Amino acid sequence: MKILIVEDERITRITLANLLNKEGYEVDTASDGEKGILKAATGAFDVIITDLRLPGKGGIDILKAAKESNESCVVIVITAYASVETAVDALKLGAYDYITKPLSPEKFISLMNNVHDYLQIRQENKKLKKRLERIENKSVIGSSPSMRKLLETVKNVAEHDYTVLVQGESGTGKEVIARTLHQQSARRDQPFVAINCAAIPEALIESELFGHEKGAFSGAIQQHIGYFERAHKGTIFIDDIDDFPLNLQVKLLRVLQERQFVRVGGMKTISVDVRVVCATKVNLEMLVRENRFREDLYYRLHIIPLHLPPLRERKEDIPALVGHFFKKLGAGNMLTHLEHSFYDNLMAYHWPGNVRQLENTVERIVATTDIGIAATLGAGNDLFPAETGQGAPSSNDQYPPYEEFIQEKEEEIIGWALEKTGQNITRAAELLDLPRGTLRSKLKKLNRFRE
Ligand SMILES: Nc1ncnc2c1ncn2[C@@H]1O[C@H](COP(=O)(O)OP(=O)(O)OP(=O)(O)O)[C@@H](O)[C@H]1O
Ligand SMILES: [Mg+2]
């Protein structure tokens, strides 16, 4: 807490400064109004104690200058008994309190300690507000029993440093859960570093994760600090861990066990303090059985497994998610225009792309809807994915019978592949990822077989 004392009486100035110094506060002084204003205007002080009556500019001017440069500065005015009225004016202008002369050292120190507590609480409050904002912005929506249970587990394990493995289909919110874990842990003010193994070329994964020394390989023109080091004291989120190269899995295992590694081309052992959260769309156990994933690493990752259910298994979360996405896009007012059939459509669909697909759908609605909202968002619009899932009867009348529909599509895609490949059946089959024989028999059936 930095304090400025503006007081023309030398004795008072020195006495106050000494008292505060003894209490361990950092103190600066000014002996008249002009000097006081100059110092106050820097905005460098948490607290300014000023006499009201000073040669040159008075205490009220200092109060104004202080508040102008630093609105949260605490100003205390000193006044003689006779001019308490002026002190009250100062309070109206935002002074924190006033003290009267002659000064009582005990009262003065007790007041300063109160100010100290006040500033600390205010600071704390600011931090809490920030955190609350963060939580509100990034909140995880989900009140279905499965999500509730999952969020309860997240809360319980967040504080510990256990490695967490988040499993779930694409778009179910694996990264959202990883971030929530980080936010709810003591590491929240430290970095959250997210990397996606599927997005980094395999040859680069090692140096991206663990860093490299200058000259480690051709192209390593300078030292590179990897993601693990950048996540020091925070959380590292490794997405698509199933894509982690087999030959690097030992190195990852060592980091998980000892929190130590060596940069590529380096000698020095680097120690890091990181919480590791991984995510996978595929069943790692299956990869272990196929010898594509180390069993020991699997058990290390599997300490706390979290399973994110697909959206179709927690449809009751859909309305809240829809509300959340509309609001996130600043289109909360559109919610009142949504018809019941709108939700019916959403609930009937099976959402193969999960929450991300739902979010994209809402984005499209917001982007394409302006007038006639109620009509557009009712039943029978083209904003929904064409397919309405199992047993959704609402759009049956828009489609030809199943077999006919499939045949038509088949013809269309085969025609496209043949055209692309200059009518070369072998290459068309490759393009469609079909055995050549299958394509031939399909062509026969479609009466398109020409040889
Ligand atoms: N429970 C939820 N509440 C609010 N938003 C969510 C929720 N789940 C997912 N989302 C949103 O859905 C989108 C996809 O989520 P996220 O990226 O976490 O999914 P993912 O499982 O990591 O997907 P992928 O497997 O494709 O990497 C994000 O925009 C995210 O904000
Ligand atoms: Mg993801």
Coordinates of C-alpha atoms and ligand atoms in Angstrom, one line a residue:
M1 CA 0.0 0.0 0.0
K2 CA 1.6 3.3 -1.2
I3 CA 0.7 6.4 0.8
L4 CA 1.2 10.1 0.1
I5 CA 1.1 12.6 2.9
V6 CA 0.5 16.3 1.9
E7 CA 1.0 18.5 4.9
D8 CA 2.6 21.8 5.3
E9 CA 3.3 21.6 9.1
R10 CA 6.7 19.9 9.2
I11 CA 6.1 18.2 12.6
T12 CA 2.8 16.7 11.7
R13 CA 4.2 15.5 8.3
I14 CA 7.2 13.8 9.9
T15 CA 5.1 12.3 12.7
L16 CA 2.6 10.8 10.4
A17 CA 5.3 9.5 8.0
N18 CA 7.1 7.9 10.9
L19 CA 4.0 6.2 12.3
L20 CA 3.2 4.8 8.9
N21 CA 6.8 3.7 8.3
K22 CA 6.8 1.8 11.6
E23 CA 3.6 0.0 10.5
G24 CA 5.5 -1.1 7.4
Y25 CA 3.7 1.1 4.8
E26 CA 5.5 2.8 1.9
V27 CA 5.3 6.6 2.4
D28 CA 6.0 9.7 0.3
T29 CA 5.4 13.3 1.4
A30 CA 4.7 16.7 -0.1
S31 CA 4.9 20.0 1.8
D32 CA 2.5 22.1 -0.1
G33 CA -0.6 22.0 -2.4
E34 CA 1.3 22.4 -5.7
K35 CA 3.7 19.6 -5.0
G36 CA 0.9 17.5 -3.6
I37 CA -1.1 17.8 -6.8
L38 CA 1.9 16.9 -9.0
K39 CA 2.4 13.7 -7.0
A40 CA -1.3 12.9 -6.7
A41 CA -1.7 13.3 -10.5
T42 CA 0.8 10.4 -11.1
G43 CA -1.9 8.0 -9.9
A44 CA 0.8 6.0 -8.2
F45 CA -0.7 6.1 -4.7
D46 CA -3.3 3.8 -3.1
V47 CA -3.9 6.3 -0.3
I48 CA -3.5 10.1 0.0
I49 CA -3.7 11.8 3.3
T50 CA -4.0 15.5 2.9
D51 CA -4.4 18.5 5.0
L52 CA -7.4 20.6 3.9
R53 CA -5.8 23.9 4.4
L54 CA -2.5 24.3 2.6
P55 CA -0.5 27.1 1.1
G56 CA -1.3 27.3 -2.6
K57 CA -3.8 24.7 -3.7
G58 CA -5.9 23.2 -0.9
G59 CA -6.9 19.6 0.0
I60 CA -10.0 19.7 -2.1
D61 CA -7.9 20.3 -5.2
I62 CA -5.6 17.4 -4.3
L63 CA -8.7 15.2 -3.8
K64 CA -9.9 16.1 -7.2
A65 CA -6.6 15.5 -8.9
A66 CA -6.2 12.2 -7.1
K67 CA -9.6 10.9 -8.1
E68 CA -9.0 12.1 -11.7
S69 CA -5.9 10.1 -12.2
N70 CA -6.9 7.1 -10.1
E71 CA -10.5 6.7 -9.3
S72 CA -9.9 4.0 -6.7
C73 CA -7.4 6.1 -4.7
V74 CA -8.4 6.4 -1.1
V75 CA -8.2 10.0 0.1
I76 CA -8.3 11.0 3.8
V77 CA -8.4 14.6 4.7
I78 CA -7.0 16.2 7.9
T79 CA -8.9 19.1 9.3
A80 CA -9.0 21.4 12.3
Y81 CA -12.1 21.0 14.6
A82 CA -13.3 24.4 13.4
S83 CA -13.7 23.4 9.8
V84 CA -15.4 20.0 10.0
E85 CA -18.0 21.3 7.5
T86 CA -15.3 21.5 4.8
A87 CA -14.3 18.0 5.6
V88 CA -17.9 16.8 5.1
D89 CA -17.8 18.5 1.7
A90 CA -14.7 16.5 1.0
L91 CA -16.6 13.3 1.8
K92 CA -19.3 14.3 -0.7
L93 CA -16.5 14.6 -3.3
G94 CA -15.4 11.1 -2.6
A95 CA -13.0 11.3 0.3
Y96 CA -12.9 8.0 2.3
D97 CA -12.8 9.7 5.8
Y98 CA -11.5 12.7 7.7
I99 CA -9.4 13.0 10.8
T100 CA -9.3 16.0 13.1
K101 CA -6.4 17.9 14.6
P102 CA -4.9 17.4 17.1
L103 CA -4.1 13.9 15.9
S104 CA -4.4 10.8 18.0
P105 CA -1.7 8.4 16.9
E106 CA -3.8 5.3 18.0
K107 CA -6.8 6.5 16.1
F108 CA -4.8 7.3 13.1
I109 CA -3.1 3.9 12.9
S110 CA -6.4 2.1 13.5
L111 CA -7.9 4.1 10.6
M112 CA -5.0 3.2 8.3
N113 CA -5.3 -0.4 9.2
N114 CA -9.0 -0.2 8.3
V115 CA -8.0 1.3 5.0
H116 CA -5.6 -1.5 4.4
D117 CA -8.2 -4.1 5.0
Y118 CA -10.7 -2.2 2.9
L119 CA -8.2 -2.1 0.0
Q120 CA -7.5 -5.8 0.3
I121 CA -11.1 -6.8 0.3
R122 CA -11.7 -4.5 -2.7
Q123 CA -8.9 -6.3 -4.5
E124 CA -10.3 -9.7 -3.6
N125 CA -13.7 -8.6 -4.7
K126 CA -12.3 -7.5 -8.1
K127 CA -10.7 -10.9 -8.5
L128 CA -13.8 -12.8 -7.6
K129 CA -15.9 -10.7 -10.0
K130 CA -13.4 -11.4 -12.8
R131 CA -13.6 -15.1 -12.0
L132 CA -17.3 -15.1 -11.9
E133 CA -17.4 -13.4 -15.3
R134 CA -15.1 -16.0 -16.7
I135 CA -17.2 -18.8 -15.4
E136 CA -20.4 -17.2 -16.7
N137 CA -18.9 -16.7 -20.1
K138 CA -17.5 -20.1 -20.5
S139 CA -20.2 -21.9 -18.5
V140 CA -20.9 -25.5 -19.3
I141 CA -24.6 -26.0 -19.9
G142 CA -26.0 -29.3 -18.8
S143 CA -28.6 -30.3 -16.2
S144 CA -29.4 -33.7 -17.6
P145 CA -28.5 -36.4 -15.0
S146 CA -25.5 -37.6 -16.9
M147 CA -24.1 -34.1 -17.3
R148 CA -24.8 -33.3 -13.7
K149 CA -22.9 -36.3 -12.5
L150 CA -20.0 -35.5 -14.8
L151 CA -19.8 -31.9 -13.6
E152 CA -19.9 -33.1 -10.0
T153 CA -16.9 -35.3 -10.8
V154 CA -15.1 -32.4 -12.5
K155 CA -15.6 -30.3 -9.4
N156 CA -14.2 -33.0 -7.1
V157 CA -11.1 -33.7 -9.2
A158 CA -10.4 -30.2 -10.3
E159 CA -8.3 -29.3 -7.2
H160 CA -6.1 -32.4 -7.5
D161 CA -3.4 -32.8 -10.1
Y162 CA -4.6 -36.2 -11.3
T163 CA -4.3 -36.8 -15.0
V164 CA -7.7 -36.7 -16.6
L165 CA -8.8 -38.4 -19.8
V166 CA -11.9 -36.9 -21.4
Q167 CA -13.7 -39.3 -23.8
G168 CA -16.5 -38.5 -26.1
E169 CA -17.7 -38.2 -29.7
S170 CA -16.8 -35.2 -31.8
G171 CA -18.4 -31.9 -30.6
T172 CA -19.6 -33.2 -27.2
G173 CA -17.6 -30.6 -25.3
K174 CA -14.4 -32.3 -24.4
E175 CA -12.4 -29.1 -24.6
V176 CA -15.0 -27.2 -22.7
I177 CA -14.7 -29.8 -19.9
A178 CA -10.9 -29.5 -19.9
R179 CA -11.1 -25.7 -19.6
T180 CA -13.6 -26.1 -16.8
L181 CA -11.2 -28.4 -14.9
H182 CA -8.6 -25.7 -15.3
Q183 CA -10.9 -22.9 -14.2
Q184 CA -12.0 -24.8 -11.1
S185 CA -8.4 -25.7 -10.1
A186 CA -5.9 -23.6 -8.2
R187 CA -4.0 -23.3 -11.5
R188 CA -6.7 -21.1 -12.9
D189 CA -4.6 -17.9 -13.1
Q190 CA -1.8 -19.9 -14.9
P191 CA -1.7 -20.8 -18.5
F192 CA -4.1 -23.3 -20.2
V193 CA -2.3 -24.7 -23.2
A194 CA -4.3 -26.7 -25.7
I195 CA -2.8 -28.7 -28.5
N196 CA -4.3 -31.0 -31.0
C197 CA -2.2 -34.0 -32.0
A198 CA -4.2 -34.6 -35.1
A199 CA -3.5 -31.1 -36.3
I200 CA 0.3 -31.3 -35.9
P201 CA 2.3 -33.2 -38.5
E202 CA 3.7 -36.3 -36.8
A203 CA 7.3 -35.3 -37.4
L204 CA 6.8 -32.1 -35.5
I205 CA 4.9 -33.4 -32.5
E206 CA 8.0 -34.0 -30.4
S207 CA 9.6 -30.6 -30.9
E208 CA 6.2 -28.9 -30.5
L209 CA 5.5 -30.6 -27.2
F210 CA 9.0 -30.8 -25.7
G211 CA 10.8 -28.0 -27.5
H212 CA 14.2 -28.2 -29.2
E213 CA 17.7 -26.8 -28.9
K214 CA 19.3 -24.7 -31.6
G215 CA 20.7 -27.0 -34.3
A216 CA 18.8 -30.1 -33.0
F217 CA 17.8 -30.9 -36.6
S218 CA 18.2 -29.1 -39.9
G219 CA 15.8 -26.2 -39.7
A220 CA 16.1 -25.7 -36.0
I221 CA 17.7 -22.3 -36.3
Q222 CA 17.0 -21.3 -32.8
Q223 CA 16.0 -22.8 -29.5
H224 CA 12.3 -23.5 -29.2
I225 CA 10.3 -23.8 -26.0
G226 CA 7.6 -26.5 -26.3
Y227 CA 4.1 -26.6 -25.1
F228 CA 5.0 -28.5 -21.9
E229 CA 7.3 -25.7 -20.7
R230 CA 4.8 -23.0 -21.8
A231 CA 2.2 -24.7 -19.6
H232 CA 4.4 -24.6 -16.5
K233 CA 2.3 -24.2 -13.4
G234 CA -0.8 -24.5 -15.5
T235 CA -2.7 -27.1 -17.4
I236 CA -1.8 -28.8 -20.7
F237 CA -4.7 -30.1 -22.8
I238 CA -3.7 -32.8 -25.3
D239 CA -6.5 -33.3 -27.8
D240 CA -6.8 -36.4 -30.0
I241 CA -4.3 -38.3 -27.8
D242 CA -5.1 -41.4 -29.8
D243 CA -3.1 -39.8 -32.6
F244 CA 0.0 -39.6 -30.4
P245 CA 2.9 -41.3 -32.2
L246 CA 3.8 -44.7 -30.8
N247 CA 7.5 -43.9 -30.7
L248 CA 6.9 -40.8 -28.5
Q249 CA 4.6 -42.4 -26.1
V250 CA 7.5 -43.4 -23.7
K251 CA 8.6 -39.8 -23.5
L252 CA 5.0 -38.8 -22.6
L253 CA 4.8 -41.5 -20.1
R254 CA 8.0 -40.2 -18.4
V255 CA 6.5 -36.7 -18.2
L256 CA 3.4 -38.1 -16.6
Q257 CA 5.4 -40.1 -14.1
E258 CA 8.2 -37.7 -13.3
R259 CA 7.2 -34.4 -14.8
Q260 CA 10.6 -34.4 -16.5
F261 CA 11.8 -34.5 -20.1
V262 CA 14.7 -33.4 -22.3
R263 CA 14.3 -31.0 -25.3
V264 CA 14.9 -32.4 -28.7
G265 CA 18.7 -32.2 -29.2
G266 CA 19.2 -31.2 -25.6
M267 CA 21.1 -32.6 -22.7
K268 CA 19.5 -30.9 -19.7
T269 CA 16.6 -32.5 -17.9
I270 CA 13.7 -30.0 -17.7
S271 CA 11.2 -30.2 -14.8
V272 CA 7.7 -28.9 -15.3
D273 CA 4.8 -28.6 -13.0
V274 CA 1.8 -29.2 -15.2
R275 CA -1.6 -30.8 -14.9
V276 CA -2.3 -33.0 -17.9
V277 CA -5.7 -33.4 -19.4
C278 CA -6.1 -35.5 -22.6
A279 CA -9.0 -36.1 -24.9
T280 CA -10.0 -38.8 -27.3
K281 CA -12.8 -39.6 -29.7
V282 CA -11.9 -43.2 -30.0
N283 CA -11.8 -46.0 -27.5
L284 CA -8.1 -46.2 -26.4
E285 CA -8.6 -49.6 -24.9
M286 CA -9.2 -50.9 -28.4
L287 CA -6.0 -49.2 -29.7
V288 CA -4.1 -50.9 -26.8
R289 CA -5.4 -54.3 -27.9
E290 CA -4.3 -53.5 -31.5
N291 CA -0.9 -52.6 -30.2
R292 CA -1.3 -49.0 -31.4
F293 CA -1.2 -47.5 -28.0
R294 CA 1.1 -48.4 -25.1
E295 CA -0.8 -50.1 -22.3
D296 CA 1.3 -48.5 -19.5
L297 CA 0.5 -45.0 -21.0
Y298 CA -3.1 -45.9 -21.2
Y299 CA -3.3 -46.8 -17.5
R300 CA -1.5 -43.6 -16.7
L301 CA -4.0 -41.5 -18.6
H302 CA -6.9 -43.5 -17.4
I303 CA -6.6 -42.5 -13.8
I304 CA -9.7 -40.3 -13.9
P305 CA -11.8 -41.1 -17.0
L306 CA -14.6 -38.7 -17.9
H307 CA -17.1 -39.8 -20.4
L308 CA -19.1 -37.1 -22.3
P309 CA -22.4 -38.6 -23.5
P310 CA -23.4 -37.7 -27.0
L311 CA -26.1 -35.1 -27.3
R312 CA -28.8 -37.6 -28.5
E313 CA -28.5 -39.3 -25.1
R314 CA -29.2 -36.1 -23.2
K315 CA -31.7 -34.3 -25.3
E316 CA -33.2 -32.5 -22.3
D317 CA -30.1 -30.3 -22.4
I318 CA -31.0 -29.0 -25.9
P319 CA -33.4 -26.1 -24.8
A320 CA -30.8 -24.7 -22.4
L321 CA -28.0 -25.0 -24.9
V322 CA -30.1 -23.3 -27.5
G323 CA -30.8 -20.4 -25.1
H324 CA -27.1 -20.2 -24.3
F325 CA -26.0 -20.0 -27.9
F326 CA -28.6 -17.4 -28.9
K327 CA -27.5 -15.3 -26.0
K328 CA -23.8 -15.9 -26.8
L329 CA -24.5 -14.5 -30.3
G330 CA -26.2 -11.5 -28.8
A331 CA -29.6 -12.6 -30.2
G332 CA -31.3 -13.4 -26.9
N333 CA -34.3 -11.5 -28.0
M334 CA -35.0 -14.0 -30.7
L335 CA -35.7 -16.6 -28.1
T336 CA -39.2 -15.2 -27.5
H337 CA -40.1 -15.8 -31.1
L338 CA -39.3 -19.4 -31.1
E339 CA -42.3 -21.7 -31.6
H340 CA -42.9 -24.9 -29.9
S341 CA -42.4 -26.8 -33.2
F342 CA -38.9 -25.3 -33.4
Y343 CA -37.9 -27.2 -30.2
D344 CA -39.8 -30.3 -31.4
N345 CA -37.6 -30.4 -34.5
L346 CA -34.5 -30.0 -32.5
M347 CA -35.5 -32.7 -30.1
A348 CA -36.4 -35.1 -33.0
Y349 CA -33.0 -34.9 -34.6
H350 CA -30.2 -37.1 -33.5
W351 CA -27.3 -34.7 -33.7
P352 CA -24.4 -36.7 -35.0
G353 CA -22.1 -33.6 -34.7
N354 CA -23.4 -33.1 -31.1
V355 CA -23.2 -29.8 -29.3
R356 CA -21.0 -28.2 -32.0
Q357 CA -23.6 -29.0 -34.7
L358 CA -26.3 -27.5 -32.5
E359 CA -24.3 -24.4 -32.0
N360 CA -23.6 -24.1 -35.8
T361 CA -27.3 -24.6 -36.5
V362 CA -28.2 -21.7 -34.1
E363 CA -25.5 -19.6 -35.7
R364 CA -27.0 -20.2 -39.1
I365 CA -30.5 -19.3 -37.8
V366 CA -29.2 -16.1 -36.3
A367 CA -27.3 -15.2 -39.5
T368 CA -30.2 -15.8 -41.8
T369 CA -33.2 -14.7 -39.8
D370 CA -34.3 -11.1 -39.5
I371 CA -37.9 -10.6 -40.3
G372 CA -40.8 -12.9 -40.1
I373 CA -39.0 -14.8 -37.4
A374 CA -42.0 -16.6 -36.0
A375 CA -42.8 -18.1 -39.3
T376 CA -39.3 -19.0 -40.2
L377 CA -38.5 -20.7 -37.0
G378 CA -41.6 -22.9 -37.0
A379 CA -42.0 -26.3 -38.5
G380 CA -41.0 -27.0 -42.1
N381 CA -38.1 -24.7 -42.6
D382 CA -34.8 -25.5 -44.3
L383 CA -32.5 -24.4 -41.5
F384 CA -32.4 -27.9 -40.0
P385 CA -30.2 -30.6 -41.3
A386 CA -32.0 -32.4 -44.0
E387 CA -32.1 -35.6 -42.1
T388 CA -34.3 -35.6 -39.1
G389 CA -33.1 -38.7 -37.5
Q390 CA -34.7 -42.0 -36.6
G391 CA -38.5 -42.0 -36.8
A392 CA -39.0 -38.3 -37.3
P393 CA -42.1 -38.2 -39.4
S394 CA -42.3 -34.5 -39.9
S395 CA -40.4 -34.3 -43.1
N396 CA -41.5 -37.7 -44.6
D397 CA -43.7 -36.0 -47.2
Q398 CA -40.7 -34.1 -48.6
Y399 CA -38.8 -37.3 -49.5
P400 CA -39.4 -40.1 -52.1
P401 CA -39.5 -43.6 -50.7
Y402 CA -36.3 -44.8 -49.1
E403 CA -35.0 -47.2 -51.8
E404 CA -35.7 -44.7 -54.5
F405 CA -34.0 -41.9 -52.6
I406 CA -30.9 -44.0 -51.9
Q407 CA -30.7 -45.2 -55.5
E408 CA -30.9 -41.6 -56.7
K409 CA -28.1 -40.5 -54.4
E410 CA -26.0 -43.5 -55.4
E411 CA -26.3 -42.7 -59.0
E412 CA -25.5 -39.1 -58.3
I413 CA -22.3 -39.9 -56.4
I414 CA -21.1 -42.6 -58.8
G415 CA -21.7 -40.3 -61.7
W416 CA -19.6 -37.7 -60.0
A417 CA -16.7 -40.1 -59.3
L418 CA -16.7 -41.3 -62.9
E419 CA -16.7 -37.8 -64.3
K420 CA -13.8 -36.9 -61.9
T421 CA -11.7 -39.8 -63.1
G422 CA -12.5 -39.6 -66.8
Q423 CA -14.8 -42.7 -66.5
N424 CA -12.0 -44.8 -65.1
I425 CA -13.8 -47.4 -62.9
T426 CA -10.7 -48.4 -61.0
R427 CA -9.9 -44.9 -60.0
A428 CA -13.5 -44.0 -59.3
A429 CA -13.7 -47.0 -57.0
E430 CA -10.6 -45.7 -55.2
L431 CA -12.1 -42.3 -54.9
L432 CA -15.3 -43.7 -53.4
D433 CA -13.3 -46.0 -51.2
L434 CA -15.3 -49.0 -52.7
P435 CA -13.9 -52.3 -53.8
R436 CA -13.8 -52.2 -57.6
G437 CA -16.1 -55.3 -57.9
T438 CA -18.7 -53.5 -55.8
L439 CA -18.6 -50.5 -58.0
R440 CA -18.9 -52.7 -61.1
S441 CA -22.0 -54.5 -59.8
K442 CA -23.6 -51.2 -58.8
L443 CA -23.0 -49.9 -62.2
K444 CA -24.6 -53.0 -63.7
K445 CA -27.6 -52.5 -61.5
L446 CA -27.8 -48.9 -62.5
N447 CA -27.5 -49.9 -66.2
R448 CA -24.5 -47.8 -66.5
F449 CA -22.1 -50.5 -67.1
R450 CA -20.3 -50.0 -70.4
E451 CA -17.1 -51.7 -71.3
Ligands
LIG1 N1 -22.0 -28.2 -22.3 C1 -21.8 -27.2 -23.1 N2 -22.2 -26.0 -22.8 C2 -22.0 -25.0 -23.6 N3 -21.3 -25.0 -24.8 C3 -20.9 -26.2 -25.1 C4 -21.1 -27.4 -24.3 N4 -20.5 -28.4 -24.9 C5 -20.0 -28.0 -26.0 N5 -20.2 -26.7 -26.2 C6 -19.8 -25.9 -27.4 O1 -19.7 -26.7 -28.5 C7 -18.6 -26.5 -29.2 C8 -17.8 -27.8 -29.3 O2 -17.2 -28.1 -28.0 P1 -15.7 -28.7 -27.9 O3 -14.8 -28.0 -28.8 O4 -15.4 -28.6 -26.4 O5 -16.0 -30.2 -28.3 P2 -15.0 -31.3 -28.5 O6 -15.6 -32.5 -27.9 O7 -13.6 -30.9 -28.0 O8 -15.0 -31.5 -30.1 P3 -13.9 -32.2 -31.0 O9 -13.9 -33.7 -30.7 O10 -14.3 -31.9 -32.4 O11 -12.5 -31.6 -30.7 C9 -17.8 -25.4 -28.6 O12 -18.1 -24.2 -29.3 C10 -18.3 -25.3 -27.2 O13 -18.3 -24.0 -26.7
MG2 MG -11.8 -30.7 -29.1

